[in-house]
Short mmCIF file of C-alpha atoms in Angstrom, two decimals:
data_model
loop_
_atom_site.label_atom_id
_atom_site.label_comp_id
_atom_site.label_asym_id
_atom_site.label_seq_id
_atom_site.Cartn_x
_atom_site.Cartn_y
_atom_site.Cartn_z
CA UNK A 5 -20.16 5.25 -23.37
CA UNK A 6 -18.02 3.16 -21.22
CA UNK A 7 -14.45 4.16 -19.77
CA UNK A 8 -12.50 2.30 -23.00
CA UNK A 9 -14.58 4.25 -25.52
CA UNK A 10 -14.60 7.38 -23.47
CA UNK A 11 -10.74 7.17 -23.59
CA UNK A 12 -10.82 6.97 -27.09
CA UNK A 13 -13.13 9.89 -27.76
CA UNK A 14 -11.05 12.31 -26.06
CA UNK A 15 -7.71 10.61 -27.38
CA UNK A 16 -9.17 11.67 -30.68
CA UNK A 17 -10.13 15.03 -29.65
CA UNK A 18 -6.77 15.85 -28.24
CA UNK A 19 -4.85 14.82 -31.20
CA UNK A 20 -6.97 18.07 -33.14
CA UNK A 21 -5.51 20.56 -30.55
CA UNK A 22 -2.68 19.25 -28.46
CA UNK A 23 0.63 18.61 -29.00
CA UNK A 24 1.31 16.09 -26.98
CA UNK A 25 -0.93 14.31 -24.09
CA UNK A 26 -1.57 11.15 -22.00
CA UNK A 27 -5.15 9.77 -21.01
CA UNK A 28 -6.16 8.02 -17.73
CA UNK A 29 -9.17 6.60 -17.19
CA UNK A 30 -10.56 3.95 -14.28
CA UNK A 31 -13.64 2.17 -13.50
CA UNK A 32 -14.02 0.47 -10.10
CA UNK A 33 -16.70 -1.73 -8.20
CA UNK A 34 -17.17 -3.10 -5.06
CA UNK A 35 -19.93 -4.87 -3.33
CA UNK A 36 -20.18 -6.34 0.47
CA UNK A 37 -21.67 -7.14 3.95
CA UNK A 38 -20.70 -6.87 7.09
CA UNK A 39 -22.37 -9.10 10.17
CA UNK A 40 -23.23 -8.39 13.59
CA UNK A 41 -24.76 -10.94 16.21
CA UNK A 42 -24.71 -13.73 13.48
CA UNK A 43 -27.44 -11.61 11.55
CA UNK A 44 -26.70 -9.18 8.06
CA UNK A 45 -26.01 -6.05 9.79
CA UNK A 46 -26.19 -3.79 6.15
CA UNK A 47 -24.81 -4.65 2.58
CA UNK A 48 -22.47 -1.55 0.53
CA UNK A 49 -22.57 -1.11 -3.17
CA UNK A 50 -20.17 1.12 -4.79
CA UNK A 51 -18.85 2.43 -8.15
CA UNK A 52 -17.19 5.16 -9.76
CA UNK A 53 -15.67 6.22 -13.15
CA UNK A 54 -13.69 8.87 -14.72
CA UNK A 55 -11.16 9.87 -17.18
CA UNK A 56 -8.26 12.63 -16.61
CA UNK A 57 -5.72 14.19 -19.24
CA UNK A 58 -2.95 15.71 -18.82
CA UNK A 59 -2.38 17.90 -21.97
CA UNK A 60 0.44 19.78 -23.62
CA UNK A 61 0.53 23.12 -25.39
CA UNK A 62 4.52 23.32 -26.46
CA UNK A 63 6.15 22.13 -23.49
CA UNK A 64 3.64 23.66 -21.04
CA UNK A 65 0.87 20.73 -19.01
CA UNK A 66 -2.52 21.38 -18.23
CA UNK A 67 -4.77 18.71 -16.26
CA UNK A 68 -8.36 18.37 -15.65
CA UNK A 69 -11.19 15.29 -15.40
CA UNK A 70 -14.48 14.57 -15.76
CA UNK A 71 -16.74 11.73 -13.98
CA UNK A 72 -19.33 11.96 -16.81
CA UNK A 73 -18.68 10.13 -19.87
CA UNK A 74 -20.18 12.39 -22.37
CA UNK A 75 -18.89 13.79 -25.59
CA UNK A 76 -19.83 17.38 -23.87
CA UNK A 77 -18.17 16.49 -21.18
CA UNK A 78 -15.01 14.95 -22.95
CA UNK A 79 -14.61 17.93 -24.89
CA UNK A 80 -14.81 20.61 -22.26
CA UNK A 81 -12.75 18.70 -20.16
CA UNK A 82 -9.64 18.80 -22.74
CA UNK A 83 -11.27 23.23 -23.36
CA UNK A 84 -10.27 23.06 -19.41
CA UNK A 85 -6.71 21.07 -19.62
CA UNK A 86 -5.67 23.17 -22.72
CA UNK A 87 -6.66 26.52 -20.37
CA UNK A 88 -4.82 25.34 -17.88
CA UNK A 89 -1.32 25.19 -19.65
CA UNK A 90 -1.48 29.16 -20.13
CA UNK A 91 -0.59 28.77 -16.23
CA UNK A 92 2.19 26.29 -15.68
CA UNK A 93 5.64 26.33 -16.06
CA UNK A 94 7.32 24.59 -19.31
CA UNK A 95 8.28 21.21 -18.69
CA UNK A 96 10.41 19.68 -21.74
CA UNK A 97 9.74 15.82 -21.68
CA UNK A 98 9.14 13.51 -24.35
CA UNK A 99 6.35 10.96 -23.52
CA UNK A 100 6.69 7.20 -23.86
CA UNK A 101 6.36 5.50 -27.69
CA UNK A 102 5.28 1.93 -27.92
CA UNK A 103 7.57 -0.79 -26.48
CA UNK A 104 7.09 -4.44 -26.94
CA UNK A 105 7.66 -6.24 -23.60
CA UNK A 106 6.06 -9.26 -22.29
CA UNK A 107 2.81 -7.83 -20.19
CA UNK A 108 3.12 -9.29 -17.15
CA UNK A 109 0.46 -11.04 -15.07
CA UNK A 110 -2.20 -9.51 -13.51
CA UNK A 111 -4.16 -11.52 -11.38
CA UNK A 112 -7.99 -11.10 -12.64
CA UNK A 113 -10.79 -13.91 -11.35
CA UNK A 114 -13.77 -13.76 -14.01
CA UNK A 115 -15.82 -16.28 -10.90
CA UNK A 116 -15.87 -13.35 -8.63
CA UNK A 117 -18.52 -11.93 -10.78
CA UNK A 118 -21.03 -15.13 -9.21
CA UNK A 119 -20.06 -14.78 -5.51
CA UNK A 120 -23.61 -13.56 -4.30
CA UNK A 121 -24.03 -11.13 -1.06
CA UNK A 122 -25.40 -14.18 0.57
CA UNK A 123 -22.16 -16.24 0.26
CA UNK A 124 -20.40 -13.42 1.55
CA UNK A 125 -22.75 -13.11 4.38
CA UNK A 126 -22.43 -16.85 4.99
CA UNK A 127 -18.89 -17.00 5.42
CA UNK A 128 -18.49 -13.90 7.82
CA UNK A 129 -21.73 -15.22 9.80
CA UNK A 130 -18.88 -18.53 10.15
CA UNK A 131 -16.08 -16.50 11.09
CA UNK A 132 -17.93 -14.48 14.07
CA UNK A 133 -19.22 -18.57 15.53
CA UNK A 134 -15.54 -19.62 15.19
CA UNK A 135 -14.50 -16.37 16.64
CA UNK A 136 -16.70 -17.30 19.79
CA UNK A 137 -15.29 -21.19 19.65
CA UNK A 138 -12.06 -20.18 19.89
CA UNK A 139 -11.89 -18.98 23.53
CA UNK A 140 -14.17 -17.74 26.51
CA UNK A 141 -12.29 -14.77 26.63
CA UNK A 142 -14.27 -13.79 23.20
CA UNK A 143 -17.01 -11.24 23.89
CA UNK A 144 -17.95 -9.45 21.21
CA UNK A 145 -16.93 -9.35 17.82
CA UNK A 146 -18.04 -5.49 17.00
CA UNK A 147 -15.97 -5.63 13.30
CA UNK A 148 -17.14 -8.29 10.78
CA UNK A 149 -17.22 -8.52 6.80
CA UNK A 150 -16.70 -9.24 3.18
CA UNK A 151 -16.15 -7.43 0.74
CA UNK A 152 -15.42 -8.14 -3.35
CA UNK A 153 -13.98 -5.60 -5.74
CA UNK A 154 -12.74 -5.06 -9.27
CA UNK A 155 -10.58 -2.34 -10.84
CA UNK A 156 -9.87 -1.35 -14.83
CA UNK A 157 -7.34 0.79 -16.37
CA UNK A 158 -7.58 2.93 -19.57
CA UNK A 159 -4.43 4.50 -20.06
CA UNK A 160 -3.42 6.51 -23.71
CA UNK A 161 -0.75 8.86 -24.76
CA UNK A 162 -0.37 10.65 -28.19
CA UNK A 163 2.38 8.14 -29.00
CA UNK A 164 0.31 5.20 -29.40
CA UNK A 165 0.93 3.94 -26.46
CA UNK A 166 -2.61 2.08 -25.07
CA UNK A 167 -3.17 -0.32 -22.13
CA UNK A 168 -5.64 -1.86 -20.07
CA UNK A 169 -5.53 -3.37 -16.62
CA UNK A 170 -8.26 -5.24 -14.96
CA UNK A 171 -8.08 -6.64 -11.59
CA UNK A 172 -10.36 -7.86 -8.81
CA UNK A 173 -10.18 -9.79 -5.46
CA UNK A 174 -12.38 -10.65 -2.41
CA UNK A 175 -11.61 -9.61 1.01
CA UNK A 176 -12.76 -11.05 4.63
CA UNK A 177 -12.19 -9.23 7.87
CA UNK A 178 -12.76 -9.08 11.71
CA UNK A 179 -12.37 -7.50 14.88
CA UNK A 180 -12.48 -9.36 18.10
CA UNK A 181 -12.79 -8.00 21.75
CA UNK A 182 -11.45 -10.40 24.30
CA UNK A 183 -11.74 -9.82 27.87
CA UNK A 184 -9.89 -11.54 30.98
CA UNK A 185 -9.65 -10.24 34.54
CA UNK A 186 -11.24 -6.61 33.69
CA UNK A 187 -8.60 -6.26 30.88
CA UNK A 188 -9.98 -5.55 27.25
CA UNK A 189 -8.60 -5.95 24.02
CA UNK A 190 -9.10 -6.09 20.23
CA UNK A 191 -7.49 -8.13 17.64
CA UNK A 192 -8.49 -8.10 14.18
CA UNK A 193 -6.96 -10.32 10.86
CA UNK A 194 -8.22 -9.78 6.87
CA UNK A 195 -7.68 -12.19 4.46
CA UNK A 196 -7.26 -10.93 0.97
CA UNK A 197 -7.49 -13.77 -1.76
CA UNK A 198 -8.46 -13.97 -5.39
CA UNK A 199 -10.61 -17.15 -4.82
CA UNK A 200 -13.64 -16.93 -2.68
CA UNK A 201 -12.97 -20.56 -1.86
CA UNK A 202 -9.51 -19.60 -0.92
CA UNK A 203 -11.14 -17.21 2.30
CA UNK A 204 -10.86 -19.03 5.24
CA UNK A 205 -12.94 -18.84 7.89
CA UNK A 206 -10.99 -21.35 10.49
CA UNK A 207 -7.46 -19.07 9.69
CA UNK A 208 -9.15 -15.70 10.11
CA UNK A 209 -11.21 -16.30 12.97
CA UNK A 210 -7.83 -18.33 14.70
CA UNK A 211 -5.83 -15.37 13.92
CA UNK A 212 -8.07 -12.28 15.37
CA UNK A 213 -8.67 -14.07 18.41
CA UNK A 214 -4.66 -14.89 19.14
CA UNK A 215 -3.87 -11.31 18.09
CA UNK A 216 -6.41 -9.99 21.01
CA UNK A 217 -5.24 -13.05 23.64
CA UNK A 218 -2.11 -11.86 23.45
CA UNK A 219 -2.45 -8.93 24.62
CA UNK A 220 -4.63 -9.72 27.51
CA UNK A 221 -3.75 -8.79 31.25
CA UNK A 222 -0.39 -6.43 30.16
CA UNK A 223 1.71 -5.02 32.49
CA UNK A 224 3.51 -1.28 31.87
CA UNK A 225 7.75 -1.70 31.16
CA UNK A 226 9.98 1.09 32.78
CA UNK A 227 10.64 4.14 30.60
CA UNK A 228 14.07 4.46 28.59
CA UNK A 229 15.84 3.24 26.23
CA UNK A 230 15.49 -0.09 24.83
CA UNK A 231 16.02 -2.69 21.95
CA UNK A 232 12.51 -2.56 19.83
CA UNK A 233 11.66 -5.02 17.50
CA UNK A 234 9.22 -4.36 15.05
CA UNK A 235 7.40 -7.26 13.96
CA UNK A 236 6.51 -8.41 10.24
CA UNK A 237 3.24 -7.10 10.95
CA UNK A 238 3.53 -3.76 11.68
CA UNK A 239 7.20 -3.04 9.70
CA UNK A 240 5.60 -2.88 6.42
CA UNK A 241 2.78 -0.25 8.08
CA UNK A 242 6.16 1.93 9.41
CA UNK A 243 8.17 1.83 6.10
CA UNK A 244 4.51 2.71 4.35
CA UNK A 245 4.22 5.97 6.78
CA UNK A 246 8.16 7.59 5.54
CA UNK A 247 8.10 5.62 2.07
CA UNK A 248 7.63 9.13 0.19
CA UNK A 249 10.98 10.22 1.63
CA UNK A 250 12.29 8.17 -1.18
CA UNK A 251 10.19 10.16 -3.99
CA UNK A 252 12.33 12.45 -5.85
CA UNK A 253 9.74 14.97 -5.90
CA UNK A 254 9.78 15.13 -2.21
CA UNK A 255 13.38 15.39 -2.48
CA UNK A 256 13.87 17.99 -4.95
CA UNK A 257 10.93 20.14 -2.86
CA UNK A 258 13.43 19.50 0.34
CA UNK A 259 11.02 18.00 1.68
CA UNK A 260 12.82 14.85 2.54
CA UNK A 261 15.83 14.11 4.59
CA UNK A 262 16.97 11.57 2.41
CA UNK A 263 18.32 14.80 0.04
CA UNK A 264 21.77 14.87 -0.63
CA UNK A 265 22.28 11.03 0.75
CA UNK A 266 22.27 9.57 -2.78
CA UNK A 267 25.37 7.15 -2.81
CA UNK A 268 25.86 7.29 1.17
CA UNK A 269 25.15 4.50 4.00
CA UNK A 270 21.62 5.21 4.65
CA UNK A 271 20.72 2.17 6.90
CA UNK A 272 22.14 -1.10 8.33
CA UNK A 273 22.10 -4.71 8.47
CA UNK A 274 22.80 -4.45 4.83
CA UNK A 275 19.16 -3.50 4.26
CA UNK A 276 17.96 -3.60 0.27
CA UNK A 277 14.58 -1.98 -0.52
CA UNK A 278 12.79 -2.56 -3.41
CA UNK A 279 10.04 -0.96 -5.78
CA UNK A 280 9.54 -4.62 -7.34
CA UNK A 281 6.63 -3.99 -10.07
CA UNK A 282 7.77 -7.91 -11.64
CA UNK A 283 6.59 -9.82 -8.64
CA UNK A 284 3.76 -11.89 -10.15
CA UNK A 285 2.48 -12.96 -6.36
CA UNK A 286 1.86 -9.76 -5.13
CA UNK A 287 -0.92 -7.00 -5.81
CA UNK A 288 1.68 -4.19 -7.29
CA UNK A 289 2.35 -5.84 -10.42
CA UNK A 290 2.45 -4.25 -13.56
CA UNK A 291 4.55 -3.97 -16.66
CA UNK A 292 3.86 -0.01 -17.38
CA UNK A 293 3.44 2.57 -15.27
CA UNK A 294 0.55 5.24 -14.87
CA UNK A 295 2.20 7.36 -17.83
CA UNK A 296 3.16 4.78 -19.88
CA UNK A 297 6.54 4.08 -19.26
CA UNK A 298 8.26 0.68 -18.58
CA UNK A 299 8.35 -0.36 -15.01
CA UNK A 300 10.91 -2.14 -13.72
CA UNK A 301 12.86 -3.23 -10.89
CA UNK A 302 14.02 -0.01 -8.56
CA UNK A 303 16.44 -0.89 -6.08
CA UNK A 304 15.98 2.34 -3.92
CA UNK A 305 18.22 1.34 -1.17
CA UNK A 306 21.29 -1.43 -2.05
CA UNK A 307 23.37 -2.99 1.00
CA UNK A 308 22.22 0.02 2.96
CA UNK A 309 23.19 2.58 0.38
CA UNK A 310 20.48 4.96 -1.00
CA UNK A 311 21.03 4.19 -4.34
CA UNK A 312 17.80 5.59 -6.61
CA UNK A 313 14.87 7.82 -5.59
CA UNK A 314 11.26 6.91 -7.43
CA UNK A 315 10.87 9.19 -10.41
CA UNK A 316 7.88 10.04 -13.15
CA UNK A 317 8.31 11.88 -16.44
CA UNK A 318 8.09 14.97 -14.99
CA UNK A 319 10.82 14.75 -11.83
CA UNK A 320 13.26 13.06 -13.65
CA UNK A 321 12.98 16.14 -16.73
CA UNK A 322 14.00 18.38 -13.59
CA UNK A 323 17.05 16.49 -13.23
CA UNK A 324 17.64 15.84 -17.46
CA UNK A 325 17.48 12.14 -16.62
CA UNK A 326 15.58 9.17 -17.77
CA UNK A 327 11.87 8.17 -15.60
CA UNK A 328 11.98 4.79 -13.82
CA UNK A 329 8.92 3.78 -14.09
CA UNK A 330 7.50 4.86 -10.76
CA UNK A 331 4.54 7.41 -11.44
CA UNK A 332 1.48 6.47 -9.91
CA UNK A 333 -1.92 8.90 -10.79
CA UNK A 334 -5.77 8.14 -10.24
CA UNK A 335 -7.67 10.42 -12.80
CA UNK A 336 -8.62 13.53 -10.61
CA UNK A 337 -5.00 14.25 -9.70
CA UNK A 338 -1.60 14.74 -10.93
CA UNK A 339 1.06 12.40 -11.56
CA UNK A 340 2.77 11.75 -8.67
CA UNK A 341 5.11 8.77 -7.59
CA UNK A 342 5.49 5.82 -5.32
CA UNK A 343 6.35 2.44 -4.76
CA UNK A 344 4.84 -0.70 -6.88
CA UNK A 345 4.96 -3.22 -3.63
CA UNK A 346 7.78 -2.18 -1.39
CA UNK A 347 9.63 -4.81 -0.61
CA UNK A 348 13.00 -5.66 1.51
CA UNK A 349 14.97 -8.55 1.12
CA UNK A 350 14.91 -10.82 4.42
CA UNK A 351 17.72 -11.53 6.37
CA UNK A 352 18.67 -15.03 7.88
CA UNK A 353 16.77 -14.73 11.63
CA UNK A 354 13.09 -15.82 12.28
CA UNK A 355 11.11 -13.36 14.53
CA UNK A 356 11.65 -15.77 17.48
CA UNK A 357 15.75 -15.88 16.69
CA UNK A 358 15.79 -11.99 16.53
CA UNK A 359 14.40 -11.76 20.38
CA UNK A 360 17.01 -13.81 21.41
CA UNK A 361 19.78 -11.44 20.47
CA UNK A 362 19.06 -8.93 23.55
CA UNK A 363 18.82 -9.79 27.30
CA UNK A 364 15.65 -8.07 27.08
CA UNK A 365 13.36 -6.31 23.87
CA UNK A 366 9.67 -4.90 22.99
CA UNK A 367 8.23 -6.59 19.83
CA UNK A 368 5.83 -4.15 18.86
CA UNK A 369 2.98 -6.33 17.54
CA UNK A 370 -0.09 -3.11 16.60
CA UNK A 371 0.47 0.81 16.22
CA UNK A 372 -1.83 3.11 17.50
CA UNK A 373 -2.17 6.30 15.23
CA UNK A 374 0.01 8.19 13.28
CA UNK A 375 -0.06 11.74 14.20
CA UNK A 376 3.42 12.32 15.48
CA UNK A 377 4.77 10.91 12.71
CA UNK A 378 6.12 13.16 9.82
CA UNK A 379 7.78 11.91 6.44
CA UNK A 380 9.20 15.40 5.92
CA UNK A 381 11.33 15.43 8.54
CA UNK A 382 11.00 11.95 9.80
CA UNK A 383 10.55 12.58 13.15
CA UNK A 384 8.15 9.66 14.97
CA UNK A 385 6.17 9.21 18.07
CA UNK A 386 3.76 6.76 17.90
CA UNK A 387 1.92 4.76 20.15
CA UNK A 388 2.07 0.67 20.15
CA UNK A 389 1.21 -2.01 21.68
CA UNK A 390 3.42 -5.21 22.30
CA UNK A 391 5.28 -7.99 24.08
CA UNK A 392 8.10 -7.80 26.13
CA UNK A 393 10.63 -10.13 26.10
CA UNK A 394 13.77 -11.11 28.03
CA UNK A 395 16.55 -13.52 27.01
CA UNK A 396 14.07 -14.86 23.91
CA UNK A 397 11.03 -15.55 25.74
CA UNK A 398 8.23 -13.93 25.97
CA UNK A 399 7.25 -12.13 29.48
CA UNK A 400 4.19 -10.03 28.96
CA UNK A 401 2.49 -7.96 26.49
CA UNK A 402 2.97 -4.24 26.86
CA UNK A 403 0.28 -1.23 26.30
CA UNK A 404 0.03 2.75 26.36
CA UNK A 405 3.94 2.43 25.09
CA UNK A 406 5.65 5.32 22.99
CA UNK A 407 8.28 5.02 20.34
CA UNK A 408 10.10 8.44 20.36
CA UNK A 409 12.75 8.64 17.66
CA UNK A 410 13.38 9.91 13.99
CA UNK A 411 12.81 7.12 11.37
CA UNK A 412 15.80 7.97 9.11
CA UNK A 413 18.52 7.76 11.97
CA UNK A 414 16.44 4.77 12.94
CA UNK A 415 17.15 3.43 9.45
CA UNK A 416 21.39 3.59 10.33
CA UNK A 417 21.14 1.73 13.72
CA UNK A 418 18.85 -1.36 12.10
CA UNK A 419 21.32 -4.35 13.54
CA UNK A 420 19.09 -7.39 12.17
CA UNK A 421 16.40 -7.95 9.56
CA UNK A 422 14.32 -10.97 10.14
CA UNK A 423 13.68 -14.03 7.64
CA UNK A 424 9.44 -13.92 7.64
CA UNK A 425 7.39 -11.92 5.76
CA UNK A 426 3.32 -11.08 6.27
CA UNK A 427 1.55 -14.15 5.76
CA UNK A 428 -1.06 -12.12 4.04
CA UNK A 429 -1.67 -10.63 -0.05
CA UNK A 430 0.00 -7.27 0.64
CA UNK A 431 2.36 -4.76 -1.75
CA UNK A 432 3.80 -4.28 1.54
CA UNK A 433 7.00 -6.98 1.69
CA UNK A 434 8.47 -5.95 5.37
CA UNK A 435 9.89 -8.33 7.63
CA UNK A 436 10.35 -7.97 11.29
CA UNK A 437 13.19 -4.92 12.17
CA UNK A 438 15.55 -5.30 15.12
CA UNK A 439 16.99 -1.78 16.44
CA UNK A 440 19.31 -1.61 19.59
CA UNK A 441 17.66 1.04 21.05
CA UNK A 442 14.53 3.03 21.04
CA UNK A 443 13.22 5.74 23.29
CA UNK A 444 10.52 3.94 24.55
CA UNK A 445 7.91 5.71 27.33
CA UNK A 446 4.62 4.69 29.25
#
């Protein structure tokens, strides 16, 4: 049976023995090349499918999946959820009943289904030629591909509720070593569209081969404290890394420093952070959430006031208030929470304007691992690569630089949010971050 019938089998099953119960089920597919030395260096296939439940005895949940859509499997998968609840602590919620809201639009491309491996391998075989065009300090381009992929939905509760949602795109990348004067780098750009025809060799190829040029030949900056700058590519990437310090379950586990700020200045520049669900242009839309319940706006941080954290059914019955429509779950796990494309309002500067407003800055431009970076107590150290600036122009780029600080302090000093956002299809709505000082060390 497929994934929409194999929802429906066990949502008939469960209604014999459970109380209550929700039903998750995806399907996804995704097919690509990738191209070395103007030649098909292999082609990936993928799928996968299964169907989780999360079901109730009384108030008590019990979750468990299957990736094989057979009756047998359907039923002993609900035997297993049902065994589970014997073990779990009650949780008094009431799951979501029908609503009747406009569904929103979900980008879905039915043509993506004729783009052959050979057009695929075609265009990235282009990129890696224009990649060479573009400069003699290209030398190799090691990272090279194309990928398309599709996604789809099942979700059912013991309400009524039922949804589907299908989505797909196609995806170009590269990574491009440049080398001048015995100094090496590599600068990469991806291109996520919903139109093969859309992909664009000439932009991708013109953008990996700046983002390595510029960081050609660098020079080291003196250890200390410094204004840091965190560009529109990279901010997003930084906000992702600490973004479940603003998940209530995080919170109410104390595993967040953002407990017992709720109401209080949190950050500056009048920052406003989003969990924007209704933004038609971007990849996070969706007009339910992964239980079923209405997603909307969440404006998790207003003027620089921490305003809401990002609840599901079951954090916000911990706190006897209403879900906002922020639980995110794949069908192997649990319910968790998150952001549906995090977004912050930009401010009035460009990039450029915001290096003129110190004598001298570090616009970090690439990070370089994560491992010193915790979202539980938001301490960061993280290694970055970047430009250093003085009095608005650029001087030289920068490598084997630190950032030593804690991200939610961070937050308080921001002086200046810039006006550009990533000129790529992200969830990820960050523009470039100006901070007065940073420990900053070679």
């Amino acid at each position: 049976m497929n994934i929409s019938e194999a929802v429906e089998f066990l949502s008939q099953e469960a209604k014999k023995s459970a109380t209550s119960f929700d039903i998750i089920g995806t399907h996804s597919k995704s097919e690509g090349v990738s191209v070395f030395q103007g030649k098909v260096q292999n082609t990936e296939i993928s799928e996968s499918v299964g169907v989780g439940i999360r079901a109730f005895q009384g108030n008590h949940p019990g979750y468990a999946y299957t990736e094989r859509l057979t009756e047998k499997a359907l039923k002993q998968t609900l035997k297993d959820a049902l065994s589970h609840t014997a073990f779990t602590k009650e949780l008094k919620l009431e799951l979501p009943h029908p609503e009747n809201h406009p569904l929103r639009k979900i980008d879905y491309n039915p043509d993506l289904k004729n783009v052959t491996l050979s057009q695929m391998a075609e265009i990235s075989i282009d990129i890696e030629k224009r990649c060479f065009e573009k400069s003699s300090d290209v030398k190799n381009v090691p990272y090279l591909g194309c990928q398309k992929s599709e996604g789809l939905i099942v979700f059912a509760n013991s309400n009524g509720v039922r949804f589907e949602r299908k989505d797909n795109g196609i995806s170009a990348g590269v990574g491009v070593v440049a080398e001048r004067n015995g100094s090496k780098k590599i600068g990469g750009y991806d291109q996520l569209e919903m139109k093969f025809e859309d992909l664009s060799a000439e932009k991708i190829a013109t953008k990996s081969v700046e983002y390595a040029r510029e960081l050609l030949e660098p020079s080291k900056i003196e250890s200390g404290k410094m204004p840091v700058i965190l560009s529109e590519r990279v901010a997003g990437q930084v906000f992702a890394m600490y973004a479940s310090s603003f998940v209530a379950e995080q919170v109410q586990k104390g595993q967040s420093r953002m407990q017992g700020k709720l109401g209080k200045k949190v950050a500056g520049a009048g920052l406003t952070l989003l969990s924007d669900p209704t933004r038609e242009d971007l990849p996070g839309v969706k007009t339910y959430d992964s239980e079923g319940t209405y997603a909307d706006v969440v404006n998790v941080i207003q003027d620089g006031v921490l305003s809401d954290f990002l609840y599901n059914l079951e954090t916000a019955a911990v706190e006897g208030r209403k879900s906002n429509g922020c639980a995110l779950r794949s069908y192997e796990g649990k319910v968790g929470a998150g952001f549906s494309n995090l977004v912050i309002l930009p401010g009035e500067k460009s990039t450029a304007e915001l290096l003129k407003m110190f004598p001298r800055c570090l616009l970090v431009v690439k990070l370089e691992g994560n491992s010193g970076c915790s979202a539980v107590s938001g301490e960061m150290s993280i290694g970055v690569q970047g430009l250093y600036a003085e009095n608005g122009q650029i001087v030289h780029p920068v490598e084997g630089a630190t950032l030593s600080t804690n991200f939610i302090d961070l937050l308080e000093s921001l002086v200046a949010i810039g006006s550009e956002y990533p000129d790529d299809y992200t969830s990820l709505m960050v523009p470039a971050l100006a901070f007065p000082e940073i420990a900053v060390s070679n």
